[in-house]
CSV table of C-alpha atoms in Angstrom, one decimal:
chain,number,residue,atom,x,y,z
A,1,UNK,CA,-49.0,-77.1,47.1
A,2,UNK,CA,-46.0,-79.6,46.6
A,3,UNK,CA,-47.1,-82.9,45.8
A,4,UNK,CA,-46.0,-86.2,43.8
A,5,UNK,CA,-45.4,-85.8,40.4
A,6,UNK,CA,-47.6,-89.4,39.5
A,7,UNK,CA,-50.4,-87.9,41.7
A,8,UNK,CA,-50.5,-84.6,40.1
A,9,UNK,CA,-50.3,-86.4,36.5
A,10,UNK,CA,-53.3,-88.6,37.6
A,11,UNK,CA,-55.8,-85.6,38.1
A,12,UNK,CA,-54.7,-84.0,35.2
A,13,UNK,CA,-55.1,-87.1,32.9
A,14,UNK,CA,-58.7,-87.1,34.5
A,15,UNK,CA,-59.0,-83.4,33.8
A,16,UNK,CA,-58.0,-83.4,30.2
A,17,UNK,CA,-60.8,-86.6,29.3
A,18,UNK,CA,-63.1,-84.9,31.3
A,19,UNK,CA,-66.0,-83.8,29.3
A,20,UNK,CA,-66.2,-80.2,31.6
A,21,UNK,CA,-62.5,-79.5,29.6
A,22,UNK,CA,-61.8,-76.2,28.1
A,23,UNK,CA,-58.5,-76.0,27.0
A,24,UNK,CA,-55.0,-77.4,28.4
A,25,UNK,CA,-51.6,-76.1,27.6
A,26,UNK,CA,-48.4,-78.1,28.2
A,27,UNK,CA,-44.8,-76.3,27.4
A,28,UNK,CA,-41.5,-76.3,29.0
A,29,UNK,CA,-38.6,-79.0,30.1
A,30,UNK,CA,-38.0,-80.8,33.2
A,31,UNK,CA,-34.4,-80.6,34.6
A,32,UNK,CA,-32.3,-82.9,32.4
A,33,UNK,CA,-34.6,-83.7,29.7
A,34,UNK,CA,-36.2,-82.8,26.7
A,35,UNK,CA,-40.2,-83.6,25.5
A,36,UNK,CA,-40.3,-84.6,21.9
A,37,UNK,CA,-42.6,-81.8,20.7
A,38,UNK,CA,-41.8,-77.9,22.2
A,39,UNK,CA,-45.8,-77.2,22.8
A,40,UNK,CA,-49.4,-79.2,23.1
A,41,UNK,CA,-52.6,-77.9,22.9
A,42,UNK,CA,-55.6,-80.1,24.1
A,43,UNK,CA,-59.6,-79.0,23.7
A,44,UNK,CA,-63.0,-80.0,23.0
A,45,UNK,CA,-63.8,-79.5,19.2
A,46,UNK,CA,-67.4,-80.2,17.5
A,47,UNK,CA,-66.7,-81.4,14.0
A,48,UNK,CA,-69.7,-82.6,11.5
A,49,UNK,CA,-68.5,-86.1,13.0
A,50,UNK,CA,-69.5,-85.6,16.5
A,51,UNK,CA,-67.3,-84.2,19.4
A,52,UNK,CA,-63.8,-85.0,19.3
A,53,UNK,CA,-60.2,-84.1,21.4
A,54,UNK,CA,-58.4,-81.9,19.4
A,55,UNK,CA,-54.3,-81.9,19.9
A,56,UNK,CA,-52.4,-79.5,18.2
A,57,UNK,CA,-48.6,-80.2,19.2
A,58,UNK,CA,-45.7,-78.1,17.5
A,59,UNK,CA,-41.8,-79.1,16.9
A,60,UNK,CA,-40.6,-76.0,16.4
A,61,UNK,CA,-41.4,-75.6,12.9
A,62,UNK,CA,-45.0,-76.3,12.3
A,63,UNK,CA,-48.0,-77.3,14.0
A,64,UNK,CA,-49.3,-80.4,13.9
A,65,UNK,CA,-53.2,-81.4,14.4
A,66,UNK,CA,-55.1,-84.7,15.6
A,67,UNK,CA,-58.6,-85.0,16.3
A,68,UNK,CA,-59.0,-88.1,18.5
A,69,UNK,CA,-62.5,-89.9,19.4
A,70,UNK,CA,-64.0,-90.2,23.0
A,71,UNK,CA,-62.9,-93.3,25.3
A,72,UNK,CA,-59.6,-95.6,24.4
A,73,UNK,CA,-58.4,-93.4,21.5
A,74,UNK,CA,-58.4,-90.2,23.7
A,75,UNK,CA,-57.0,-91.7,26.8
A,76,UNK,CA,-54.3,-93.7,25.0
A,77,UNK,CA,-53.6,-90.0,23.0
A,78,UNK,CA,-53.5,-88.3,26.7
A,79,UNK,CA,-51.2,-91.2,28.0
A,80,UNK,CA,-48.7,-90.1,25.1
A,81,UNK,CA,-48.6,-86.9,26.6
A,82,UNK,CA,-48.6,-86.9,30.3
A,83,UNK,CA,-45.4,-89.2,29.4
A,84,UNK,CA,-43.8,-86.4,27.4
A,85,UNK,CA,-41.2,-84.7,29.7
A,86,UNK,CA,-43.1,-81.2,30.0
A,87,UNK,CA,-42.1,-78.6,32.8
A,88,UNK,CA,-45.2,-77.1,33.1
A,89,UNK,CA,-49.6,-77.8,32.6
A,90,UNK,CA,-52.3,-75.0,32.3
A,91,UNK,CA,-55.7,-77.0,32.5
A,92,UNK,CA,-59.0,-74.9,31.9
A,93,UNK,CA,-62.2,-76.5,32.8
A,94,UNK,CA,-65.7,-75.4,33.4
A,95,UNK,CA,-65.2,-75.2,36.8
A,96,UNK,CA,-61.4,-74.9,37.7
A,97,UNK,CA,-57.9,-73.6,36.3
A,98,UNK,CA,-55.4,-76.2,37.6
A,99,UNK,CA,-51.4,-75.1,37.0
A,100,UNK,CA,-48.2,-77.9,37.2
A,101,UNK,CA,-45.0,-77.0,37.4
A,102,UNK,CA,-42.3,-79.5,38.0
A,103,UNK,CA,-40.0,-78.6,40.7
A,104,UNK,CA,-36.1,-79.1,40.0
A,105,UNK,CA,-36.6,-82.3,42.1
A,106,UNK,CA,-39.1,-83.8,40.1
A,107,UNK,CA,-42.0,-83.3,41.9
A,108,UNK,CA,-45.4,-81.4,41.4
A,109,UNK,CA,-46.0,-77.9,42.4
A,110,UNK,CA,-50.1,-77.6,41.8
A,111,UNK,CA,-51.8,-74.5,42.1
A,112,UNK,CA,-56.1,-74.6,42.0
A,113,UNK,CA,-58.2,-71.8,41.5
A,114,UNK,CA,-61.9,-71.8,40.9
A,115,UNK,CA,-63.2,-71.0,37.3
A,116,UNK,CA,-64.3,-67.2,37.1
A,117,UNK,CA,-68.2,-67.2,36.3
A,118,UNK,CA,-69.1,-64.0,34.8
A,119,UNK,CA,-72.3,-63.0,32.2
A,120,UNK,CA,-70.5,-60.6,30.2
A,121,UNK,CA,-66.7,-60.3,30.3
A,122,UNK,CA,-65.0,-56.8,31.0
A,123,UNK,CA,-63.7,-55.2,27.9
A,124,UNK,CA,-59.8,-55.6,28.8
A,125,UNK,CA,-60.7,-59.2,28.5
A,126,UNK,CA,-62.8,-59.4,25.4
A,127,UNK,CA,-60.1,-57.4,23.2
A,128,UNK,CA,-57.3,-60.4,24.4
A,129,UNK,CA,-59.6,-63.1,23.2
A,130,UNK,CA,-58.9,-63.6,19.3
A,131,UNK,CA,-59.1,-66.4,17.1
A,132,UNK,CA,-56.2,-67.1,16.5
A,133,UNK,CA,-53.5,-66.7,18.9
A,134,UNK,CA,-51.8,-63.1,18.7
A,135,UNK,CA,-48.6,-65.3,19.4
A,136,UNK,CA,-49.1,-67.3,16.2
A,137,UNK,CA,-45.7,-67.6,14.0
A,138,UNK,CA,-47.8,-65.9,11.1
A,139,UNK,CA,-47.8,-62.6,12.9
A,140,UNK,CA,-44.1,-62.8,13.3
A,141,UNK,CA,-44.2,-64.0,9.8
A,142,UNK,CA,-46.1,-60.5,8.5
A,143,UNK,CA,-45.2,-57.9,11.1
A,144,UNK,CA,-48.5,-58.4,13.5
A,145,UNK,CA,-49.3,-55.1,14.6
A,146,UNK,CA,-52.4,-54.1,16.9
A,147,UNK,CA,-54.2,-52.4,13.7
A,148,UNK,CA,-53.6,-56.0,11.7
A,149,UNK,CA,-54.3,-58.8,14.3
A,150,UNK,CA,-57.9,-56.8,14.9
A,151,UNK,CA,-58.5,-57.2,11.2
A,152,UNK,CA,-57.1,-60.5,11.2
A,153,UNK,CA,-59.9,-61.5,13.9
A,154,UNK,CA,-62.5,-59.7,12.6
A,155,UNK,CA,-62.4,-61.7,9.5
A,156,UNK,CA,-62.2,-64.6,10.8
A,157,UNK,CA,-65.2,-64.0,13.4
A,158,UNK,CA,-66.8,-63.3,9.7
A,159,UNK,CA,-65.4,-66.6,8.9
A,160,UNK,CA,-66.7,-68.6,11.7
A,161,UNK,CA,-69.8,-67.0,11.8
A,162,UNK,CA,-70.5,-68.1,8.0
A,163,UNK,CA,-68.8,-71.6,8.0
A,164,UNK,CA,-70.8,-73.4,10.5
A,165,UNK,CA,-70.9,-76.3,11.9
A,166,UNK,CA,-66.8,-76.8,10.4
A,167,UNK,CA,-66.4,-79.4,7.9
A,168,UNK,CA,-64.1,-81.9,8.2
A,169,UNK,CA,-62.9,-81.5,5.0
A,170,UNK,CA,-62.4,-78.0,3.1
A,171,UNK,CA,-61.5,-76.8,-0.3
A,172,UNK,CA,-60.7,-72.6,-0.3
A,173,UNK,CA,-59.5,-70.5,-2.7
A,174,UNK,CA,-58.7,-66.9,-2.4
A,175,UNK,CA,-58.8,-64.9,-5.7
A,176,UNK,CA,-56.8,-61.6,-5.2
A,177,UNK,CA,-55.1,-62.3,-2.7
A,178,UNK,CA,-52.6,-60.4,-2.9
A,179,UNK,CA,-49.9,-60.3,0.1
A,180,UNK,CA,-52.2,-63.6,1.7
A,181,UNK,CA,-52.2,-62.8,5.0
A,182,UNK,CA,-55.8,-63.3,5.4
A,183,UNK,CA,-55.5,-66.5,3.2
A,184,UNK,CA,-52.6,-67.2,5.9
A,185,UNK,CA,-55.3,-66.4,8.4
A,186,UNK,CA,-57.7,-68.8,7.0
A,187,UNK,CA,-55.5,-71.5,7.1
A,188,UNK,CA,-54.3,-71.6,10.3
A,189,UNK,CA,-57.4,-71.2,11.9
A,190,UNK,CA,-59.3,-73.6,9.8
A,191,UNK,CA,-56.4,-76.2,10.4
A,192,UNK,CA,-55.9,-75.6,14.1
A,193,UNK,CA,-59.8,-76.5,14.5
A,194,UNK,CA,-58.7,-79.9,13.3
A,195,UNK,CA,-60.9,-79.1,9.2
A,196,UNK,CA,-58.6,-80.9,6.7
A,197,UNK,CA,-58.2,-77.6,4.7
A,198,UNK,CA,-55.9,-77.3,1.8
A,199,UNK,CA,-55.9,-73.1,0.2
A,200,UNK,CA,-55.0,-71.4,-3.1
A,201,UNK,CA,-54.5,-68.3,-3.5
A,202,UNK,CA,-54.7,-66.6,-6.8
A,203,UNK,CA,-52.6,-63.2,-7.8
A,204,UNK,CA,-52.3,-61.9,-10.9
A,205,UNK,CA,-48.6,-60.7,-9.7
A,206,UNK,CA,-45.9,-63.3,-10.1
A,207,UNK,CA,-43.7,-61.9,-7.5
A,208,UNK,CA,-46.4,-62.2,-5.3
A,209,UNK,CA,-46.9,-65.3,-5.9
A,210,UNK,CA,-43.1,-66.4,-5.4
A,211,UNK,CA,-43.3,-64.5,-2.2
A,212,UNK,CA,-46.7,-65.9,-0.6
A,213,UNK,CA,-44.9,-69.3,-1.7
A,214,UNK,CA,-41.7,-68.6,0.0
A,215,UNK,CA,-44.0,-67.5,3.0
A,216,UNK,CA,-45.5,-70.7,3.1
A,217,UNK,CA,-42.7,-72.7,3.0
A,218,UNK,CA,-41.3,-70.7,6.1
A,219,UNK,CA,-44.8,-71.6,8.0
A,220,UNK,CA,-44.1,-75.0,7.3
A,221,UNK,CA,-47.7,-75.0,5.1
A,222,UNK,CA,-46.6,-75.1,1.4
A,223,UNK,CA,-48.3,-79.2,0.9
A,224,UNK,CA,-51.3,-77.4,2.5
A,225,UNK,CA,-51.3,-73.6,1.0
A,226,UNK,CA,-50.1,-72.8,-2.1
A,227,UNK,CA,-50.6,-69.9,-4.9
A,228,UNK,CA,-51.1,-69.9,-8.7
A,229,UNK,CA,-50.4,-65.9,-10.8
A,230,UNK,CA,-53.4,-65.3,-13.2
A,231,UNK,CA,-56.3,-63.2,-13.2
A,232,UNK,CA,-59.1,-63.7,-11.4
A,233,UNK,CA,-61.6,-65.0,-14.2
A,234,UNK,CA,-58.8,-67.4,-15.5
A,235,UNK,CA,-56.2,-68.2,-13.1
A,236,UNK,CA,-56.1,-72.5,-13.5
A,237,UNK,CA,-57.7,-73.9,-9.9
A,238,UNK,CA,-57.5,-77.4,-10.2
A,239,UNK,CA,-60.1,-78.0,-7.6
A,240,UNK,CA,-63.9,-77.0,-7.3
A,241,UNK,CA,-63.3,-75.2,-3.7
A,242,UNK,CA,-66.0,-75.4,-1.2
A,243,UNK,CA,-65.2,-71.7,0.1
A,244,UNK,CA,-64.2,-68.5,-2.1
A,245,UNK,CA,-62.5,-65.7,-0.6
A,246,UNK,CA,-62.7,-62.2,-2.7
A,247,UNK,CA,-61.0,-59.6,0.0
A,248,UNK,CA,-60.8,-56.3,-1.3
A,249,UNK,CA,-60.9,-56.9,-5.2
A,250,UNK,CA,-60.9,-53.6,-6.8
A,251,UNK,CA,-64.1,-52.6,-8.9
A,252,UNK,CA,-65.4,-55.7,-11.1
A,253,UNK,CA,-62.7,-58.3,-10.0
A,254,UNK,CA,-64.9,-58.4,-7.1
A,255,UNK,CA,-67.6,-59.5,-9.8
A,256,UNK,CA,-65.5,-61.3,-11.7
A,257,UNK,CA,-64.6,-63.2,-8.4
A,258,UNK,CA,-68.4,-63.8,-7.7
A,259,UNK,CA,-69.1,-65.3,-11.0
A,260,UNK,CA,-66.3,-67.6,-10.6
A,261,UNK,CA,-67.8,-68.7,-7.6
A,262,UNK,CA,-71.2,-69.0,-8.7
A,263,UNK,CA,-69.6,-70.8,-11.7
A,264,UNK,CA,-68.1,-73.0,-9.3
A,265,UNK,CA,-71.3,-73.4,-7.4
A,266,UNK,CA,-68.9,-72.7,-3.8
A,267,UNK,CA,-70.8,-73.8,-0.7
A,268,UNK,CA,-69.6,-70.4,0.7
A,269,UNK,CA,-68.8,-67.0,-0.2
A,270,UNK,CA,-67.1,-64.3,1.2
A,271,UNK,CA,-66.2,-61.1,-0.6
A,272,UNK,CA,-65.1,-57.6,0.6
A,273,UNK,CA,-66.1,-55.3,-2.2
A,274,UNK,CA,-63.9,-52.5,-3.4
A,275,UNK,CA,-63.6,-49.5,-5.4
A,276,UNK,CA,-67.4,-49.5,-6.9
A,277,UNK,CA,-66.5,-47.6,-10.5
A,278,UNK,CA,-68.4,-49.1,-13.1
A,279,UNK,CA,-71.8,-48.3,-11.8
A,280,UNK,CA,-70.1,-44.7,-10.6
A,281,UNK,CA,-69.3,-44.2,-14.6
A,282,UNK,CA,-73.1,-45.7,-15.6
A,283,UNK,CA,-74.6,-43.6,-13.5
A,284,UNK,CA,-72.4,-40.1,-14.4
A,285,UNK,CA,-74.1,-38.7,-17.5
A,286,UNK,CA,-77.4,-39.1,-17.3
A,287,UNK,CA,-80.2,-37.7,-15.0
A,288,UNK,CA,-81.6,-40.0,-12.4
A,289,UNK,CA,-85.8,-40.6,-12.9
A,290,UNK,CA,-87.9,-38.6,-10.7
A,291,UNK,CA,-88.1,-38.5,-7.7
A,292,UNK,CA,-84.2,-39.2,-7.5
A,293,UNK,CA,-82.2,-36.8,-9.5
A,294,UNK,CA,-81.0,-35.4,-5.7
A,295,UNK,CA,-78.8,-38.5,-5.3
A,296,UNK,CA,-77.0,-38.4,-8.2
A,297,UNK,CA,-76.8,-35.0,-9.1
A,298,UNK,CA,-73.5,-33.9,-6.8
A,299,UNK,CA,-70.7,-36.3,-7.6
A,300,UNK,CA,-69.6,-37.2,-4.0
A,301,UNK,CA,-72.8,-38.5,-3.5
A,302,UNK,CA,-73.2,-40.3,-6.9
A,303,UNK,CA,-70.1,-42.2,-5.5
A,304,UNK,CA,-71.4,-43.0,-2.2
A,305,UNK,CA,-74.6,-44.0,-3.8
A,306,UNK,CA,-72.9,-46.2,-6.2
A,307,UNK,CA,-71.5,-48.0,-3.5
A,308,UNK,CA,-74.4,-48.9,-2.2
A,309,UNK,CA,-76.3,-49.8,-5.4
A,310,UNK,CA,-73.8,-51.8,-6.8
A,311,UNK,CA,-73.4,-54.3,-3.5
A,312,UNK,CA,-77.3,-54.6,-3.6
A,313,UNK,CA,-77.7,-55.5,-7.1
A,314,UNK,CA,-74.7,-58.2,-6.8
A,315,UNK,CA,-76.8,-59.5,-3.8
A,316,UNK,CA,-79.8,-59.6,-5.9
A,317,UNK,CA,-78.0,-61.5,-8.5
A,318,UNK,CA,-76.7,-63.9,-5.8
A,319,UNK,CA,-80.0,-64.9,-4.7
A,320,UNK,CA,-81.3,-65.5,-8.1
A,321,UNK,CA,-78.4,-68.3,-8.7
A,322,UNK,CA,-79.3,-70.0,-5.7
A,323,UNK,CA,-77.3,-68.2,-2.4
A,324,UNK,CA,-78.9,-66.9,0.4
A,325,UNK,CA,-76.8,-62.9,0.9
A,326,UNK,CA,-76.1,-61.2,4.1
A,327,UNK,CA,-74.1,-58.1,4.0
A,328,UNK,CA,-72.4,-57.4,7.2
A,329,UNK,CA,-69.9,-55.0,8.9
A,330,UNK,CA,-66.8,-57.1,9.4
A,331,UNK,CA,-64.4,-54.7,10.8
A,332,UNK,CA,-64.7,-51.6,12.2
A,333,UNK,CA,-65.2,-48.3,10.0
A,334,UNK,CA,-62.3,-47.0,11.6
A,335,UNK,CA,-59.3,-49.3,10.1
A,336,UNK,CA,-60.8,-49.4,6.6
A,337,UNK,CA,-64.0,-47.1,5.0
A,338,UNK,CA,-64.2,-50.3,2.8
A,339,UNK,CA,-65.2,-52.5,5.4
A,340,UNK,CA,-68.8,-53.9,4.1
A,341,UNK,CA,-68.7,-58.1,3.7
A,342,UNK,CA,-71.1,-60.1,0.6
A,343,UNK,CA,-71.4,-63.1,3.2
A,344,UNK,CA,-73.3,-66.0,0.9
A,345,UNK,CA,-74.1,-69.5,1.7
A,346,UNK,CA,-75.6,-71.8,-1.7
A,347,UNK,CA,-78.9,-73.2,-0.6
A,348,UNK,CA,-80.1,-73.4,-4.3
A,349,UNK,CA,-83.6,-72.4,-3.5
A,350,UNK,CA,-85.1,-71.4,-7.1
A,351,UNK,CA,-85.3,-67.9,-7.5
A,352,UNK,CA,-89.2,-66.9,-7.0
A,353,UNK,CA,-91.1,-64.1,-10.0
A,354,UNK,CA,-90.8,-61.9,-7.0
A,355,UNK,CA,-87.1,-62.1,-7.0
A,356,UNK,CA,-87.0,-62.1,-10.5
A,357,UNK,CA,-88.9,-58.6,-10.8
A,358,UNK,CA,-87.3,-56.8,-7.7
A,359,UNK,CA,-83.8,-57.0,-9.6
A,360,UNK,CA,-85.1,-56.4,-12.5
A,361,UNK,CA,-87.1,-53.3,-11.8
A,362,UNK,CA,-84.0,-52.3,-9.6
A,363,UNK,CA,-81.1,-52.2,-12.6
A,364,UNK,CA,-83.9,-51.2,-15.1
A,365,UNK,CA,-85.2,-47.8,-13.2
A,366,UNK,CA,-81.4,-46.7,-12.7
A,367,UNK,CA,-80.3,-47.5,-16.1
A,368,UNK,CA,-77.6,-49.6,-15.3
A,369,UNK,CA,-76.5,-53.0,-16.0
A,370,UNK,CA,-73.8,-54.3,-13.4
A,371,UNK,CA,-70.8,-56.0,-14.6
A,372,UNK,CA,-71.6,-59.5,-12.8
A,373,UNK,CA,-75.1,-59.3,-14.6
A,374,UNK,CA,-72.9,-59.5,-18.0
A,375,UNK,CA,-70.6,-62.3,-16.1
A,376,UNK,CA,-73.7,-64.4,-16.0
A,377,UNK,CA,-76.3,-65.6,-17.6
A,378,UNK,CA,-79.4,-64.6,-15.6
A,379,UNK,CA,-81.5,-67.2,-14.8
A,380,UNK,CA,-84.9,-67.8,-17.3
C-alpha cells in the first residue's frame, strides 16, 4: 500500500511511543541522501529506574546507547529519528508488525500484518532468538560459528537469569579470561540493555592481554572494556566490581577467583569450574570411611566424584560468607563435559550452626580440606 511518506511517519511515530512497542528497526538510505547514523534500534527496557525507551544507534564503528524517559523526552528523541533520512522501518508491537520502505519517489510503501500469537514457539524459531544478535560485529570479530554463538547465549541466558532486575550502573571483572569473548559477550549485552557497564578482564598472559586490548579497540569499546596481565589472586583491579566472572579457571584458580570475590564482597558471581585436581590428589591414597570405599576405590570414578565434591563444598563455603548458591547447567553437555555454573548472589544472611556443621561434617568425613577453605578464613 503506497501512501504519503508524512502519513506513514505519523503512525510510526505513534507506534514507536506506544506503550504496546516491541522493538523497531530503522536502516537503509533514501535516494539522494544519507541518515547520520547507518542503523537504530528502539525498545522498551525496565531498568531499576522505571521503564524507559532504549535507542541504540550505530555509525559504523560502534554502537551507541540512550535510555530516554516516557512523554517529551521520548517523543522529542523519536522526532530526531523519524527526521533521519532512513530507507526503510520494521516496527514490532504487541499486536502488529508494520514495514516502510521509501519508494524512489519519496513516498511510503507500508506493509501490515497482524502480530503472530502463539503459547509456545516452534523450535526453528526458538534457536534464531539469541541475546545478542548473531549479526553482532563481535562474532565477526572472533570467528562466530554455530558451536560459539550457542555458548555465547547460553551464558548470557545464565547471565540474565542471575543479574536481575539490570542495574543501571555495573562494575565486572572477569578473572581468567583468557581470549575474552565471553567478557566481549558480557559487555555488549549489558551495554545494549542501556546498564552503564565498564569490564576488566584479568590474564595472566601478556600477549593476551595486548590482543583482548587490540580487540577492544577494533569494537570501538577500549574507554568501556579493558584488560590488566596478573594472576588471578593479585592481578591490580582498581575497582570493587559488582559482578565476577570465573569461566573455566583450571583447578584452584577457580577458588582463587572465588575468594577474590568474596574478598570483594561482589553482588554477583558467576564461575564455571574446571579441572577439579586438588581434591582428586586428597582423595587418592587413602581409603574412603565405610560405607564409601566403592566411590573412591577405581580412579575414573574418584575423578568424577571429585568433581562433584569439590563444587559442593565451594558452595557450602559460599553460603557461610553470606551468598545464596545455585549450581546450574549452562550449556548443553554436548559442547563442553565442563559445563556446570557456581551461580551466587551476596544476601549476607549469617551463616546458621546448621550450616556451619553440614560443611564441616562434609570436608571432615572425606578427609579433605578444599583449597578455597585455606583462601579464607571460615567464619567463627
Amino acid at each position: 500500500m503506497v501512501r504519503p511518506l508524512d502519513d506513514a511517519l505519523a503512525e510510526v511515530r505513534a507506534l514507536l511511543l506506544d506503550p504496546g512497542l516491541t522493538r523497531a528497526v530503522a536502516a537503509g538510505r533514501r535516494r539522494g541522501q544519507a541518515p547520520s547514523v547507518v542503523r537504530a534500534e528502539v525498545r522498551p527496557v525496565t531498568l531499576k529506574g522505571g521503564t524507559r525507551l532504549q535507542i541504540v544507534t550505530n555509525d559504523g564503528a560502534r554502537p551507541h546507547t540512550r535510555n530516554v524517559a516516557p512523554g517529551p523526552e521520548a517523543g522529542a528523541a523519536v522526532d530526531a529519528l523519524l527526521a533521519e533520512p532512513f530507507g526503510n522501518w520494521h516496527v514490532e508491537t504487541a499486536d502488529a508488525t508494520v514495514q516502510l520502505r521509501v519508494t524512489k519517489k519519496g513516498e511510503a510503501q507500508v506493509h501490515r500484518a497482524a502480530a503472530e500469537r502463539s503459547a509456545e514457539p516452534a523450535a526453528h524459531d526458538r534457536e534464531k532468538e539469541y541475546l545478542l544478535d548473531p549479526g553482532d560485529p563481535l562474532f565477526d570479530a572472533i570467528g562466530g560459528n554455530a558451536a560459539k554463538r550457542r555458548q555465547v547465549d547460553a551464558f548470557l541466558r545464565a547471565l540474565a537469569a542471575s543479574v536481575t532486575p539490570l542495574p543501571e550502573r555495573l562494575r565486572v571483572v572477569d578473572l581468567g579470561c583468557g581470549n575474552a569473548y565471553l567478557t566481549f559477550a558480557a559487555y555488549r549485552y549489558l551495554a545494549g540493555r542501556g546498564v552503564d557497564v565498564e569490564v576488566v578482564g584479568v590474564d595472566v598472559r601478556e600477549d593476551q592481554r595486548r590482543r583482548n586490548t587490540e580487540l577492544a579497540e577494533r569494537l570501538g569499546c577500549a574507554d568501556r572494556v579493558r584488560f590488566v596481565a596478573g594472576t588471578i589472586a593479585d592481578a591490580p583491579v582498581a575497582t570493587r566490581p559488582d559482578l565476577v566472572l570465573a569461566l573455566h579457571a583450571c583447578d584452584t584458580a577457580t577458588d582463587e577467583a572465588l575468594a577474590r570475590a568474596v574478598r570483594w564482597e561482589a553482588r554477583w558471581v558467576l564461575a564455571a569450574p574446571c579441572c577439579h585436581h586438588d581434591i582428586a590428589a586428597q582423595l587418592r591414597g587413602r581409603a574412603a570411611a565405610e560405607p564409601f570405599p566403592l566411590l573412591t576405590r577405581q580412579g575414573i570414578l574418584r575423578e568424577r566424584f571429585a568433581d562433584v565434591l569439590t563444587d559442593a563444598l565451594r558452595a557450602g563455603l559460599l553460603r557461610l560468607h553470606g551468598y545464596k548458591v545455585e549450581v546450574v547447567e549452562f550449556v548443553d553437555s554436548r559442547h563442553t563435559p565442563r559445563n556446570l555454573l557456581l551461580r551466587a548472589r551476596r544476601t549476607d544472611a549469617p551463616p546458621t550452626e546448621a550450616q556451619r556443621e553440614e560443611y564441616t561434617r562434609m570436608a571432615a568425613g572425606w578427609g579433605v580440606t578444599p583449597a578455597l577453605q585455606r583462601l579464607l578464613t571460615p567464619p567463627s
